[in-house]
Amino acid sequence: FPDFPWEIDRKLDYITFYLGVPAFAMFIYSLYPQEMSKNILRTTQVFGGIFGLIVIVTPQRIFSHTLFTYHLITLCACVYIIYVLILATIRKSGGAGFAIGGFFVLFLTGNSSQEANRQR
């Protein structure tokens, strides 16, 4: 789409990242509800919603300043998800070993794709 508005493209890019973290946390919670805190799940949902709303209602020159903060939130969520997956593995919850392996692949490829985007 050569004439697609740049501002909308940026908004879609940020929103998918900001809402993807709570969506992934909800997926992990659906697999391992005994190992994951519902309060932490709600916290990721609230942060994702707030940051997503900022993207919707502000122009790019404003919402682009939220990225670093949300990266820190994402890092905290990832560390907690690793904890949940390790706990699920220790408790021998179904498929937790595969889930932790898949999460590490996702985490590594996600970081490399973000690095590639920064270099553009």
CSV table of C-alpha atoms in Angstrom, one decimal:
chain,number,residue,atom,x,y,z
A,1,PHE,CA,0.0,0.0,0.0
A,2,PRO,CA,2.2,2.8,-1.2
A,3,ASP,CA,-0.1,5.6,-0.1
A,4,PHE,CA,-0.8,4.2,3.3
A,5,PRO,CA,-0.6,7.1,5.9
A,6,TRP,CA,2.7,6.9,7.9
A,7,GLU,CA,1.0,8.0,11.1
A,8,ILE,CA,-1.5,5.2,11.0
A,9,ASP,CA,1.3,2.7,10.2
A,10,ARG,CA,3.2,3.8,13.3
A,11,LYS,CA,0.0,3.6,15.4
A,12,LEU,CA,-0.7,0.1,14.3
A,13,ASP,CA,3.0,-0.9,14.9
A,14,TYR,CA,2.9,0.5,18.5
A,15,ILE,CA,-0.6,-0.8,19.3
A,16,THR,CA,0.2,-4.4,18.3
A,17,PHE,CA,3.3,-4.3,20.5
A,18,TYR,CA,1.4,-2.7,23.5
A,19,LEU,CA,-1.5,-5.1,23.3
A,20,GLY,CA,0.6,-8.1,22.4
A,21,VAL,CA,2.2,-8.3,25.8
A,22,PRO,CA,-1.1,-8.7,27.7
A,23,ALA,CA,-2.5,-11.0,25.0
A,24,PHE,CA,0.6,-13.3,25.5
A,25,ALA,CA,0.3,-13.1,29.3
A,26,MET,CA,-3.4,-14.1,29.0
A,27,PHE,CA,-2.3,-17.1,26.8
A,28,ILE,CA,0.2,-18.2,29.4
A,29,TYR,CA,-2.4,-17.8,32.2
A,30,SER,CA,-4.8,-19.9,30.2
A,31,LEU,CA,-2.2,-22.7,30.1
A,32,TYR,CA,-0.9,-22.4,33.7
A,33,PRO,CA,-3.5,-20.6,35.9
A,34,GLN,CA,-2.1,-22.2,39.1
A,35,GLU,CA,1.4,-20.9,38.5
A,36,MET,CA,0.6,-17.4,37.3
A,37,SER,CA,-0.8,-14.6,39.5
A,38,LYS,CA,-4.1,-13.1,38.4
A,39,ASN,CA,-2.9,-9.8,39.8
A,40,ILE,CA,0.1,-9.7,37.6
A,41,LEU,CA,-2.0,-10.7,34.6
A,42,ARG,CA,-4.4,-7.8,35.4
A,43,THR,CA,-1.4,-5.4,35.7
A,44,THR,CA,-0.1,-6.3,32.2
A,45,GLN,CA,-3.7,-5.8,30.9
A,46,VAL,CA,-3.9,-2.4,32.5
A,47,PHE,CA,-0.5,-1.2,31.3
A,48,GLY,CA,-1.2,-2.5,27.8
A,49,GLY,CA,-4.6,-0.7,27.8
A,50,ILE,CA,-3.2,2.6,29.1
A,51,PHE,CA,-0.3,2.6,26.6
A,52,GLY,CA,-2.6,1.5,23.8
A,53,LEU,CA,-5.0,4.3,24.6
A,54,ILE,CA,-2.1,6.8,24.6
A,55,VAL,CA,-1.2,5.7,21.1
A,56,ILE,CA,-4.8,6.0,19.9
A,57,VAL,CA,-5.4,9.6,21.3
A,58,THR,CA,-2.0,11.2,20.7
A,59,PRO,CA,0.1,11.9,17.6
A,60,GLN,CA,3.3,10.0,16.9
A,61,ARG,CA,5.6,12.8,18.2
A,62,ILE,CA,4.1,12.2,21.6
A,63,PHE,CA,3.4,8.4,21.8
A,64,SER,CA,6.8,7.5,20.5
A,65,HIS,CA,8.3,8.7,23.8
A,66,THR,CA,6.4,5.8,25.6
A,67,LEU,CA,8.4,3.0,23.9
A,68,PHE,CA,11.3,2.9,26.3
A,69,THR,CA,9.1,2.7,29.3
A,70,TYR,CA,7.0,-0.1,27.7
A,71,HIS,CA,10.1,-2.0,26.9
A,72,LEU,CA,11.0,-2.1,30.6
A,73,ILE,CA,7.4,-3.3,31.4
A,74,THR,CA,7.8,-6.0,28.7
A,75,LEU,CA,11.1,-7.1,30.1
A,76,CYS,CA,9.5,-7.4,33.6
A,77,ALA,CA,6.6,-9.4,32.1
A,78,CYS,CA,9.1,-11.7,30.2
A,79,VAL,CA,11.1,-12.4,33.4
A,80,TYR,CA,7.9,-13.2,35.2
A,81,ILE,CA,6.7,-15.5,32.4
A,82,ILE,CA,10.0,-17.3,32.5
A,83,TYR,CA,9.4,-17.8,36.2
A,84,VAL,CA,5.9,-19.1,35.6
A,85,LEU,CA,7.2,-21.5,32.9
A,86,ILE,CA,10.0,-22.8,35.1
A,87,LEU,CA,7.6,-23.3,38.0
A,88,ALA,CA,5.2,-25.1,35.7
A,89,THR,CA,8.1,-27.3,34.5
A,90,ILE,CA,9.1,-28.1,38.1
A,91,ARG,CA,5.5,-29.0,38.9
A,92,LYS,CA,5.4,-31.1,35.7
A,93,SER,CA,2.4,-29.2,34.2
A,94,GLY,CA,1.5,-30.4,30.8
A,95,GLY,CA,3.9,-29.2,28.0
A,96,ALA,CA,5.7,-26.7,30.2
A,97,GLY,CA,9.1,-27.8,28.9
A,98,PHE,CA,8.1,-27.2,25.3
A,99,ALA,CA,6.5,-23.9,26.3
A,100,ILE,CA,9.7,-22.6,27.9
A,101,GLY,CA,11.7,-23.7,24.9
A,102,GLY,CA,9.3,-21.9,22.5
A,103,PHE,CA,9.2,-18.8,24.7
A,104,PHE,CA,13.0,-18.5,24.5
A,105,VAL,CA,12.9,-18.8,20.7
A,106,LEU,CA,10.1,-16.2,20.6
A,107,PHE,CA,12.1,-13.9,23.0
A,108,LEU,CA,15.3,-14.2,21.0
A,109,THR,CA,13.6,-13.7,17.6
A,110,GLY,CA,11.5,-10.8,18.9
A,111,ASN,CA,14.7,-9.0,20.1
A,112,SER,CA,16.5,-9.5,16.8
A,113,SER,CA,13.5,-8.2,14.8
A,114,GLN,CA,13.3,-5.1,17.0
A,115,GLU,CA,17.0,-4.5,16.5
A,116,ALA,CA,16.5,-4.8,12.7
A,117,ASN,CA,13.7,-2.3,12.9
A,118,ARG,CA,15.9,0.2,14.8
A,119,GLN,CA,18.6,-0.1,12.1
A,120,ARG,CA,16.1,0.9,9.3
